Amino acid sequence: MLSDYLDRHIEGTGTFEKFVDDYFDGTPFLSQMLKTAYRFYFRTQSKIIKKALKLVLAYCLTVHITMVEGVPPEEDFIGKIEDETSRFFGKTMAPVMINFQIKCAMADMWRELHKDVLEELSSLYSSVYSGDKLKNWPTIFMLASVLLAVWECMQFDCHYRVPDSGAVDKFCNDMETTPVGVIIGLFQAISQKLPAIMDWDTNKHHALLNSNSDVCNTMTEVREHVGRY
């Protein structure tokens, strides 16, 4: 049921982008990159990119408050947010046990999706060295971008959810030096034939990515994000 709920966020018209606007408010570059990843999925219907987008949703909803709809009128005062300055004004909070059960189930889901995305990314990197280095480059680029966005959320969240500052610093340092460094290093190694993002020009460079219009449009979007932010 939770998987279907996440699917509706991705398959619904504008639903994923609205979620990004609401949840990532104040982080324009991250928001725009996630929207670009969503549009890349929409154009290509890549199953692994969809999994990566579901990972974003599942992780964010795990650490988000849980709300309910369809509460009977005689009970809607229980857990209702009455602070008019809150963005959730008028919404109803889920009871404690329901909130706990949903968070546990969502946490299991994002961990499973995280494992699947990492395994697929590893497989794609391995395939690069057995053939054309740019064959799977667009998918690797989008997967790595989404994964790095999720890891950034994890590092940000741990500063507010883990009371041991020493453990937080170790977690963040370990993540920056190993997984982040490995993904970025491998990505740089397979991107030697491509221009820097700010130098991307579809008219000049489209042949490098097999003149794939979906990929070229995505690269143009990313160049605009980098230039703007």
CSV table of C-alpha atoms in Angstrom, one decimal:
chain,number,residue,atom,x,y,z
A,1,MET,CA,0.0,0.0,0.0
A,2,LEU,CA,2.8,2.4,0.9
A,3,SER,CA,4.5,1.6,-2.4
A,4,ASP,CA,1.3,2.5,-4.3
A,5,TYR,CA,1.2,5.7,-2.3
A,6,LEU,CA,4.7,6.6,-3.5
A,7,ASP,CA,3.8,5.7,-7.0
A,8,ARG,CA,0.9,8.1,-7.0
A,9,HIS,CA,3.3,10.9,-6.1
A,10,ILE,CA,5.4,10.1,-9.1
A,11,GLU,CA,2.7,9.2,-11.7
A,12,GLY,CA,0.3,12.0,-10.7
A,13,THR,CA,0.4,15.1,-12.8
A,14,GLY,CA,2.6,17.6,-11.0
A,15,THR,CA,2.4,15.7,-7.7
A,16,PHE,CA,6.1,15.0,-7.3
A,17,GLU,CA,7.1,18.5,-8.2
A,18,LYS,CA,4.6,19.9,-5.7
A,19,PHE,CA,6.1,17.6,-3.0
A,20,VAL,CA,9.6,18.9,-3.9
A,21,ASP,CA,8.4,22.5,-3.7
A,22,ASP,CA,6.8,21.9,-0.3
A,23,TYR,CA,9.5,19.8,1.3
A,24,PHE,CA,12.7,21.3,-0.2
A,25,ASP,CA,11.5,24.9,0.2
A,26,GLY,CA,14.6,27.2,0.6
A,27,THR,CA,17.0,24.9,-1.3
A,28,PRO,CA,16.5,26.0,-5.0
A,29,PHE,CA,19.3,24.1,-6.6
A,30,LEU,CA,18.4,20.8,-4.9
A,31,SER,CA,14.8,21.3,-5.8
A,32,GLN,CA,15.5,22.0,-9.4
A,33,MET,CA,17.8,19.0,-9.8
A,34,LEU,CA,15.2,16.7,-8.3
A,35,LYS,CA,12.6,18.2,-10.7
A,36,THR,CA,15.0,17.6,-13.6
A,37,ALA,CA,15.5,14.0,-12.5
A,38,TYR,CA,11.7,13.6,-12.4
A,39,ARG,CA,11.4,15.0,-16.0
A,40,PHE,CA,14.1,12.7,-17.1
A,41,TYR,CA,12.1,9.8,-15.7
A,42,PHE,CA,8.9,11.1,-17.4
A,43,ARG,CA,10.7,11.3,-20.8
A,44,THR,CA,12.5,7.9,-20.5
A,45,GLN,CA,10.3,5.9,-18.2
A,46,SER,CA,13.5,4.4,-16.7
A,47,LYS,CA,12.5,2.0,-13.9
A,48,ILE,CA,15.7,2.6,-11.9
A,49,ILE,CA,15.2,6.4,-12.0
A,50,LYS,CA,11.7,5.8,-10.7
A,51,LYS,CA,13.1,3.8,-7.9
A,52,ALA,CA,15.5,6.6,-7.1
A,53,LEU,CA,12.6,9.1,-7.0
A,54,LYS,CA,10.7,6.7,-4.7
A,55,LEU,CA,13.8,6.6,-2.5
A,56,VAL,CA,13.6,10.4,-2.1
A,57,LEU,CA,9.9,10.3,-1.2
A,58,ALA,CA,10.3,7.4,1.2
A,59,TYR,CA,13.2,8.9,3.1
A,60,CYS,CA,11.6,12.3,3.3
A,61,LEU,CA,8.3,10.9,4.5
A,62,THR,CA,10.1,8.7,7.1
A,63,VAL,CA,11.4,11.8,8.9
A,64,HIS,CA,8.3,13.9,8.2
A,65,ILE,CA,5.2,14.2,10.4
A,66,THR,CA,2.3,11.9,9.5
A,67,MET,CA,-1.1,13.4,8.8
A,68,VAL,CA,-4.5,11.8,8.2
A,69,GLU,CA,-7.5,12.8,6.0
A,70,GLY,CA,-11.2,11.8,6.1
A,71,VAL,CA,-11.5,12.2,9.9
A,72,PRO,CA,-15.2,12.1,11.0
A,73,PRO,CA,-16.5,15.6,12.0
A,74,GLU,CA,-17.0,14.5,15.6
A,75,GLU,CA,-13.3,13.6,15.9
A,76,ASP,CA,-11.6,16.2,13.7
A,77,PHE,CA,-10.6,18.3,16.7
A,78,ILE,CA,-8.2,15.6,17.9
A,79,GLY,CA,-4.8,16.4,16.6
A,80,LYS,CA,-5.9,19.2,14.4
A,81,ILE,CA,-3.3,21.9,13.8
A,82,GLU,CA,-4.8,25.2,14.9
A,83,ASP,CA,-1.8,27.5,14.6
A,84,GLU,CA,-2.6,29.8,11.7
A,85,THR,CA,1.1,30.5,11.1
A,86,SER,CA,1.8,26.8,10.4
A,87,ARG,CA,2.0,25.6,6.8
A,88,PHE,CA,-0.1,22.6,8.1
A,89,PHE,CA,-2.9,24.7,9.5
A,90,GLY,CA,-6.2,22.9,9.4
A,91,LYS,CA,-4.5,19.5,8.9
A,92,THR,CA,-4.9,16.6,11.3
A,93,MET,CA,-2.0,14.8,12.9
A,94,ALA,CA,-2.0,11.0,12.9
A,95,PRO,CA,-2.3,9.2,16.3
A,96,VAL,CA,1.0,8.2,17.9
A,97,MET,CA,0.8,4.5,17.1
A,98,ILE,CA,-0.3,5.0,13.5
A,99,ASN,CA,2.5,7.6,13.0
A,100,PHE,CA,5.0,5.1,14.5
A,101,GLN,CA,3.9,2.2,12.3
A,102,ILE,CA,3.9,4.2,9.2
A,103,LYS,CA,7.4,5.6,9.9
A,104,CYS,CA,8.7,2.1,10.6
A,105,ALA,CA,7.3,0.7,7.3
A,106,MET,CA,8.5,3.7,5.4
A,107,ALA,CA,12.0,3.4,6.9
A,108,ASP,CA,12.1,-0.3,5.8
A,109,MET,CA,11.0,0.8,2.3
A,110,TRP,CA,13.6,3.6,1.8
A,111,ARG,CA,16.4,1.2,3.0
A,112,GLU,CA,15.4,-1.4,0.5
A,113,LEU,CA,15.1,1.2,-2.3
A,114,HIS,CA,18.5,2.6,-1.2
A,115,LYS,CA,20.1,-0.9,-1.5
A,116,ASP,CA,18.5,-1.4,-5.0
A,117,VAL,CA,19.7,2.0,-6.3
A,118,LEU,CA,23.2,1.4,-5.0
A,119,GLU,CA,23.4,-2.1,-6.6
A,120,GLU,CA,22.1,-0.7,-9.9
A,121,LEU,CA,24.6,2.2,-9.8
A,122,SER,CA,27.4,-0.3,-9.1
A,123,SER,CA,26.3,-2.5,-12.0
A,124,LEU,CA,26.1,0.5,-14.4
A,125,TYR,CA,29.6,1.7,-13.3
A,126,SER,CA,31.0,-1.8,-13.9
A,127,SER,CA,29.4,-1.9,-17.4
A,128,VAL,CA,31.2,1.3,-18.3
A,129,TYR,CA,34.5,-0.5,-18.3
A,130,SER,CA,33.4,-3.3,-20.5
A,131,GLY,CA,32.4,-1.0,-23.4
A,132,ASP,CA,31.5,2.5,-24.4
A,133,LYS,CA,32.1,4.8,-21.4
A,134,LEU,CA,29.2,7.0,-22.3
A,135,LYS,CA,26.6,4.3,-23.0
A,136,ASN,CA,25.0,4.5,-19.6
A,137,TRP,CA,26.3,7.9,-18.6
A,138,PRO,CA,22.9,9.7,-18.5
A,139,THR,CA,21.4,7.1,-16.2
A,140,ILE,CA,24.5,7.1,-14.0
A,141,PHE,CA,24.4,10.9,-13.9
A,142,MET,CA,20.7,11.1,-12.8
A,143,LEU,CA,21.1,8.2,-10.3
A,144,ALA,CA,24.2,9.7,-8.7
A,145,SER,CA,22.6,13.1,-8.5
A,146,VAL,CA,19.5,11.8,-6.7
A,147,LEU,CA,21.5,9.6,-4.4
A,148,LEU,CA,23.8,12.5,-3.4
A,149,ALA,CA,20.7,14.6,-2.7
A,150,VAL,CA,19.3,11.9,-0.4
A,151,TRP,CA,22.7,11.6,1.4
A,152,GLU,CA,22.8,15.4,1.8
A,153,CYS,CA,19.3,15.2,3.5
A,154,MET,CA,20.7,12.4,5.8
A,155,GLN,CA,23.6,14.6,6.8
A,156,PHE,CA,21.4,17.6,7.4
A,157,ASP,CA,18.8,15.6,9.4
A,158,CYS,CA,21.4,13.9,11.7
A,159,HIS,CA,22.4,17.3,13.0
A,160,TYR,CA,18.9,17.7,14.4
A,161,ARG,CA,18.0,14.1,15.3
A,162,VAL,CA,21.1,12.7,16.9
A,163,PRO,CA,22.1,14.3,20.2
A,164,ASP,CA,25.7,13.0,20.1
A,165,SER,CA,27.6,15.7,18.2
A,166,GLY,CA,30.7,13.5,18.0
A,167,ALA,CA,28.7,10.7,16.3
A,168,VAL,CA,27.2,13.2,13.9
A,169,ASP,CA,30.6,14.6,12.9
A,170,LYS,CA,32.0,11.0,12.4
A,171,PHE,CA,29.0,10.0,10.3
A,172,CYS,CA,29.2,13.1,8.1
A,173,ASN,CA,33.0,12.8,7.7
A,174,ASP,CA,32.8,9.1,6.9
A,175,MET,CA,30.1,9.7,4.3
A,176,GLU,CA,32.1,12.6,2.7
A,177,THR,CA,35.3,10.6,2.5
A,178,THR,CA,34.1,7.2,1.4
A,179,PRO,CA,30.7,6.8,-0.4
A,180,VAL,CA,30.5,10.4,-1.7
A,181,GLY,CA,34.1,10.4,-2.8
A,182,VAL,CA,33.8,7.1,-4.5
A,183,ILE,CA,30.7,8.1,-6.5
A,184,ILE,CA,32.1,11.5,-7.5
A,185,GLY,CA,35.5,10.0,-8.4
A,186,LEU,CA,34.0,7.2,-10.6
A,187,PHE,CA,31.7,9.7,-12.3
A,188,GLN,CA,34.6,12.0,-13.1
A,189,ALA,CA,36.5,9.1,-14.6
A,190,ILE,CA,33.7,8.2,-17.0
A,191,SER,CA,33.1,11.9,-17.9
A,192,GLN,CA,36.4,12.7,-19.5
A,193,LYS,CA,35.1,12.9,-23.0
A,194,LEU,CA,32.3,15.3,-22.1
A,195,PRO,CA,32.6,19.1,-21.7
A,196,ALA,CA,32.1,20.7,-18.3
A,197,ILE,CA,28.5,21.2,-17.5
A,198,MET,CA,28.7,25.0,-17.9
A,199,ASP,CA,30.2,24.5,-21.4
A,200,TRP,CA,27.5,22.1,-22.6
A,201,ASP,CA,26.0,23.2,-25.9
A,202,THR,CA,23.5,20.7,-27.5
A,203,ASN,CA,24.2,22.0,-30.9
A,204,LYS,CA,27.9,21.3,-30.5
A,205,HIS,CA,27.9,18.2,-28.3
A,206,HIS,CA,24.8,16.2,-29.0
A,207,ALA,CA,26.7,13.5,-30.9
A,208,LEU,CA,28.6,12.6,-27.7
A,209,LEU,CA,25.4,11.4,-26.2
A,210,ASN,CA,24.1,9.7,-29.3
A,211,SER,CA,22.0,12.8,-30.2
A,212,ASN,CA,19.4,11.6,-27.7
A,213,SER,CA,17.0,14.6,-27.3
A,214,ASP,CA,15.8,13.5,-23.9
A,215,VAL,CA,19.4,13.4,-22.5
A,216,CYS,CA,20.4,16.6,-24.3
A,217,ASN,CA,17.4,18.5,-22.9
A,218,THR,CA,18.3,17.2,-19.4
A,219,MET,CA,21.9,18.5,-19.8
A,220,THR,CA,20.6,21.9,-20.9
A,221,GLU,CA,18.4,22.0,-17.8
A,222,VAL,CA,21.3,21.1,-15.5
A,223,ARG,CA,23.6,23.7,-17.1
A,224,GLU,CA,20.9,26.3,-16.4
A,225,HIS,CA,20.6,25.3,-12.8
A,226,VAL,CA,24.3,25.4,-12.3
A,227,GLY,CA,24.5,28.8,-13.9
A,228,ARG,CA,21.6,30.2,-11.9
A,229,TYR,CA,22.5,28.9,-8.5
